[in-house]
Coordinates of C-alpha atoms and ligand atoms in Angstrom, one line a residue:
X152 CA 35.9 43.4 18.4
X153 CA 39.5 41.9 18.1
X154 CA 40.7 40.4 21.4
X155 CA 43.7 42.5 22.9
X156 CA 42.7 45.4 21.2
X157 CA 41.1 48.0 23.4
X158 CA 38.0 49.5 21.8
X159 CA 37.6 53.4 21.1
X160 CA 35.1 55.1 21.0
X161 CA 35.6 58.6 19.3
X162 CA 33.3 61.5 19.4
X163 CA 33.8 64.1 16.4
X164 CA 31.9 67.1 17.0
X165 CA 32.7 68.5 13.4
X166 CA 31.4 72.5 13.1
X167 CA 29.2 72.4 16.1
X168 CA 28.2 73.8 19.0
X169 CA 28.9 76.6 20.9
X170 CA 31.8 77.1 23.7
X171 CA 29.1 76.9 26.7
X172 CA 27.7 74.0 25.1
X173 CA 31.4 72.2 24.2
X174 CA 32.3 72.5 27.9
X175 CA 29.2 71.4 29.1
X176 CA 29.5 68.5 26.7
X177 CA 33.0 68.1 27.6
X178 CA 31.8 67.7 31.2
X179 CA 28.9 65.3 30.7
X180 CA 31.1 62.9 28.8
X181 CA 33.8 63.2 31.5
X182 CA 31.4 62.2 34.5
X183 CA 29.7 59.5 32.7
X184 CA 32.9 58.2 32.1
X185 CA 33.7 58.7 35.9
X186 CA 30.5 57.1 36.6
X187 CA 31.8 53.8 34.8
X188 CA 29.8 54.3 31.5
X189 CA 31.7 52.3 28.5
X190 CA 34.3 51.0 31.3
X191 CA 35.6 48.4 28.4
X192 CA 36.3 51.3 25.9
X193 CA 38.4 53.9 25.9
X194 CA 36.5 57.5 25.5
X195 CA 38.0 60.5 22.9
X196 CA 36.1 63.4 22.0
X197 CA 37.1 65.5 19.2
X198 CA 35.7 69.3 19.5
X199 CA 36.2 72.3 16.9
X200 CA 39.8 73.7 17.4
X201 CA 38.8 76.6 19.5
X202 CA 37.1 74.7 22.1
X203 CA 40.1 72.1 22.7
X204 CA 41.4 74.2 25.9
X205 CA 38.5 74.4 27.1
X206 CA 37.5 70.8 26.5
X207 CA 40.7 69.8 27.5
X208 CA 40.0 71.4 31.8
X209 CA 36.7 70.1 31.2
X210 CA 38.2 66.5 30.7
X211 CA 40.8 67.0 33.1
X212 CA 41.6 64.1 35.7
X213 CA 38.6 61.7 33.5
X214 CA 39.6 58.7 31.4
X215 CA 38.6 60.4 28.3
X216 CA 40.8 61.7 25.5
X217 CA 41.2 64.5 23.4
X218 CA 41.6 64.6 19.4
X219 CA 41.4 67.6 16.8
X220 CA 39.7 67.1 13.2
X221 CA 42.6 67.9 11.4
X222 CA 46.4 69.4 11.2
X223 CA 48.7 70.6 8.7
X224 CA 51.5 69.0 7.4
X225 CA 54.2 71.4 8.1
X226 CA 55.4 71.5 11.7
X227 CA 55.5 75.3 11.1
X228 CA 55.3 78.1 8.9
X229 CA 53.4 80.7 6.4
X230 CA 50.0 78.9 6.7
X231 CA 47.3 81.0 7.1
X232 CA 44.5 79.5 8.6
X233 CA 46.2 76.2 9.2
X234 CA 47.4 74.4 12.7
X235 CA 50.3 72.2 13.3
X236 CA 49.7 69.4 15.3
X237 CA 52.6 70.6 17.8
X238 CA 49.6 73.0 18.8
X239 CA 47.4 70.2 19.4
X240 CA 50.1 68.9 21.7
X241 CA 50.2 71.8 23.2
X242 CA 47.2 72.3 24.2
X243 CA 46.5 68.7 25.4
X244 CA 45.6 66.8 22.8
X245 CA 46.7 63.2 22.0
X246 CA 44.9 62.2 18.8
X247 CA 43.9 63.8 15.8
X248 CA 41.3 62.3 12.8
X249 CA 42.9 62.7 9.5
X250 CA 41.5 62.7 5.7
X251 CA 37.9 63.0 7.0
X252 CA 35.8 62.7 3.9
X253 CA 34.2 66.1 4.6
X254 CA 37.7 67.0 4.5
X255 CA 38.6 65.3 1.4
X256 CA 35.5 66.8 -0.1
X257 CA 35.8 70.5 1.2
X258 CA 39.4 70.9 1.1
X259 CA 40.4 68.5 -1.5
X260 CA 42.6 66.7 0.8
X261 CA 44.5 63.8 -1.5
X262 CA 45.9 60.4 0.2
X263 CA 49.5 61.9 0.1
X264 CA 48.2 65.2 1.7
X265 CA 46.0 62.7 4.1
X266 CA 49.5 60.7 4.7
X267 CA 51.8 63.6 4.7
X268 CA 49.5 64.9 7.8
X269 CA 49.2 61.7 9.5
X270 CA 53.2 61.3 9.3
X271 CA 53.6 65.0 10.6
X272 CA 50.9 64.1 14.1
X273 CA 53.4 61.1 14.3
X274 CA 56.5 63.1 14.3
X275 CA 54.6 65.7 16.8
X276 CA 53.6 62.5 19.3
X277 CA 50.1 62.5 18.3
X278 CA 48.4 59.5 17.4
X279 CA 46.6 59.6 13.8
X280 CA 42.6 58.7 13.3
X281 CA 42.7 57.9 9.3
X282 CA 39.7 58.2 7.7
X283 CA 38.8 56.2 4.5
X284 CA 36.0 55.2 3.0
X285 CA 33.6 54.8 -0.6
X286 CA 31.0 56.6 -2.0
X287 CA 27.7 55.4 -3.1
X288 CA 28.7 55.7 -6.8
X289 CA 31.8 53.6 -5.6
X290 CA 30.1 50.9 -3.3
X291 CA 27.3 50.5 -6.4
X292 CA 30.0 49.6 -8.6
X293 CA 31.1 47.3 -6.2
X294 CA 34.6 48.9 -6.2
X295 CA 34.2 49.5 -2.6
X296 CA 37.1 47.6 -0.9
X297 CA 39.2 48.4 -4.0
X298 CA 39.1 51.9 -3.3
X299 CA 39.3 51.9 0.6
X300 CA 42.6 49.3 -0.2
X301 CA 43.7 52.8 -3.0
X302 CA 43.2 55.0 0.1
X303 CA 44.9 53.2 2.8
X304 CA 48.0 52.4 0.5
X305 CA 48.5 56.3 -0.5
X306 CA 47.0 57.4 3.3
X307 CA 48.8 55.7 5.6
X308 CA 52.7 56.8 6.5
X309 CA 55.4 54.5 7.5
X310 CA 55.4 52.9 10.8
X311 CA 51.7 54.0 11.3
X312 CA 50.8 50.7 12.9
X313 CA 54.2 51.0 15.2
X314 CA 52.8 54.8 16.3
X315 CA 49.2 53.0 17.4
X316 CA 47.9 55.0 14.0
X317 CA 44.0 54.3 14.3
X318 CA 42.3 53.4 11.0
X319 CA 38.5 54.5 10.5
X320 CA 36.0 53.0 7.8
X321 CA 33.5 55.4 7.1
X322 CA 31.4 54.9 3.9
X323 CA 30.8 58.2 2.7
X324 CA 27.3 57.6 2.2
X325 CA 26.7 56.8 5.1
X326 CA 27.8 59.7 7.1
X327 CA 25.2 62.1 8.8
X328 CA 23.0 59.9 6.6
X329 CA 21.1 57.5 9.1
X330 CA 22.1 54.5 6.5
X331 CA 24.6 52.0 7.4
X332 CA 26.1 49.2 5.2
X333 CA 24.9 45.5 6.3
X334 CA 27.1 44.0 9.1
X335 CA 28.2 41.4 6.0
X336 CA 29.2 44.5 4.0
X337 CA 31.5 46.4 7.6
X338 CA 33.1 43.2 8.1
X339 CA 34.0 42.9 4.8
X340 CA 36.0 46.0 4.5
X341 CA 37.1 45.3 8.1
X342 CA 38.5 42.2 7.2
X343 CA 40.4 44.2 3.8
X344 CA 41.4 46.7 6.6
X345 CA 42.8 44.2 9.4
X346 CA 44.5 42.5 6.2
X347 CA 46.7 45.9 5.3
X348 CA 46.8 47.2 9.0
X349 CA 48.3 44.2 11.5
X350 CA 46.8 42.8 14.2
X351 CA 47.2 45.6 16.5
X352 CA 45.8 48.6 15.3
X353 CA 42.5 49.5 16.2
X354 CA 39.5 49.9 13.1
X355 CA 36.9 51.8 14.4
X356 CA 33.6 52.2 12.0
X357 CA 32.1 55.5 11.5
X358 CA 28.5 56.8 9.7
X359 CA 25.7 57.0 11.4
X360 CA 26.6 54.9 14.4
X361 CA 23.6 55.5 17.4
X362 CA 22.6 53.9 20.8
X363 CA 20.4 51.7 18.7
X364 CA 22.8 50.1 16.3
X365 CA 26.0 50.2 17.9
X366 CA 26.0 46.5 19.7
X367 CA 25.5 45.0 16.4
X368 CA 28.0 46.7 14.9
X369 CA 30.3 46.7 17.7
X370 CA 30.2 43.5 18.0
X371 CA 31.5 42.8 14.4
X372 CA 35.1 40.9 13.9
X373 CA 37.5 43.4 13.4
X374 CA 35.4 46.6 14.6
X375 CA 37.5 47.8 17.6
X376 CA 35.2 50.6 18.0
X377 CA 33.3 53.9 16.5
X378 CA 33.7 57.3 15.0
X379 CA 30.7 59.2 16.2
X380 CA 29.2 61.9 14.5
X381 CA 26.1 63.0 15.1
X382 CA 25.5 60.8 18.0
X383 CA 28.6 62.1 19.8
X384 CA 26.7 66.0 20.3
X385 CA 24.6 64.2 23.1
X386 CA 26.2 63.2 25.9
X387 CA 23.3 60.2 26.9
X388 CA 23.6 59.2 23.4
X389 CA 27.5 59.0 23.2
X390 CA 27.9 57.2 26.6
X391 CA 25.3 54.8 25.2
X392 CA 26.8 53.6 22.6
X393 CA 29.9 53.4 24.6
X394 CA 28.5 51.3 27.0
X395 CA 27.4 48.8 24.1
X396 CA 31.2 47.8 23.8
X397 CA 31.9 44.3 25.1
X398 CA 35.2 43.9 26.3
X399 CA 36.6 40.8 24.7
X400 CA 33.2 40.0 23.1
Ligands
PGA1333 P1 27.7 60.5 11.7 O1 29.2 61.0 11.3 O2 27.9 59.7 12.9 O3 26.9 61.8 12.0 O4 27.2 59.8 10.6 C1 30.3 60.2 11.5 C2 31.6 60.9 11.0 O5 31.5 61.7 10.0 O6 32.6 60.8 11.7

């Protein structure tokens, strides 16, 4: 944790789940939050983009935010397929994760595509969730922090840290994986990250985060919080790991 940052914890439900099951979900999170679960954190979920309206009544009136997992870079045009993160505005969401590496990898998404986004949720009022990170290959070599220093110098727009842009380390190897680098190895990078990023902005970690290893992680200098995977599609498990965030600690 970094003292007078506010931790986030951030649920990214990827391709899953169905839209009785995202509202349910939705709901869960909402009254655990109610209930006081993860007081010290703040709570975002990020569902599949034809589930946010639905998420978004479900989280009405709770603490807890609401993101999308991507947006285009245009604010409008001939873009089949694509949404513009006026949309996500629109249809109440505040945050949005950008450059995801399954995005990177599926859609070839480059750092300027990754920055040109992030500047265009900016322009639209949402808040950017960056997403950088190595691969195996990469962290074997030991060029780890030198690539996720490549990626946040080509990802990251202009004033990013003045828009409460939100950076997120997640080692691509570890993603959906059940691996996690040693807490040495997260505050390592964390430490590159907080170097390029300021003292505000908030560095959450992401891959493979659970109930089990989340107050050890969360608890690393510099780690203002998670990107959840996996652990995010249960509602007991997501409020779990938000509830291991020590404010201050
Ligand atoms: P995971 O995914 O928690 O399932 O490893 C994290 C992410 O991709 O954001």
């Amino acid at each position: 944790m970094t003292p007078g940052v506010q931790p986030l914890i951030a649920g990214n439900w990827k391709m899953h789940g169905t839209l009785a099951e995202a509202k349910a979900l939705a709901g869960a999170v909402a009254a655990g939050a109610g209930a006081g679960a993860g007081a010290g954190a703040g709570l975002l979920v990020a569902p599949p983009f034809p589930f946010l309206p639905a998420v978004a009544a479900a989280l009405a009136g709770s603490p807890v935010a609401l993101g999308a997992q991507d947006c285009h870079a245009a604010p409008k045009g001939a873009h089949t397929g694509d949404v513009a993160a006026a949309m996500l505005r629109e249809v109440g969401a505040t945050h949005v994760i950008l450059g995801h590496s399954e995005r990177r990898a599926d859609h070839g998404e480059t750092d300027a595509v990754v920055q040109a986004k992030a500047a265009a949720a900016m322009a639209a009022g949402l808040i950017p969730i960056v997403c950088v990170g190595e691969s195996e290959a990469q962290r074997l070599a030991g060029e780890a922090e030198a690539v996720v220093r490549g990626q946040l110098a080509g990802s990251l727009p202009p004033a990013f840290a003045a828009a409460s842009g939100i950076i997120a380390y997640e080692p691509v190897w570890a993603i959906g994986t059940g691996r996690t680098p040693t807490e040495a190895d997260i505050a390592a990078i964390h430490a590159a990250l907080r170097a390029v990023a300021g003292p505000a902005t908030r560095l959450l970690y992401g891959g493979s985060v659970k109930p089990g290893n989340a107050k050890e992680i969360l608890a690393l200098p510099n780690v203002d919080g998670a990107l959840v995977g996996g652990a995010s599609l249960v509602a007991a498990d997501f409020l779990a790991i938000a509830a291991a965030v020590r404010p201050g600690g």
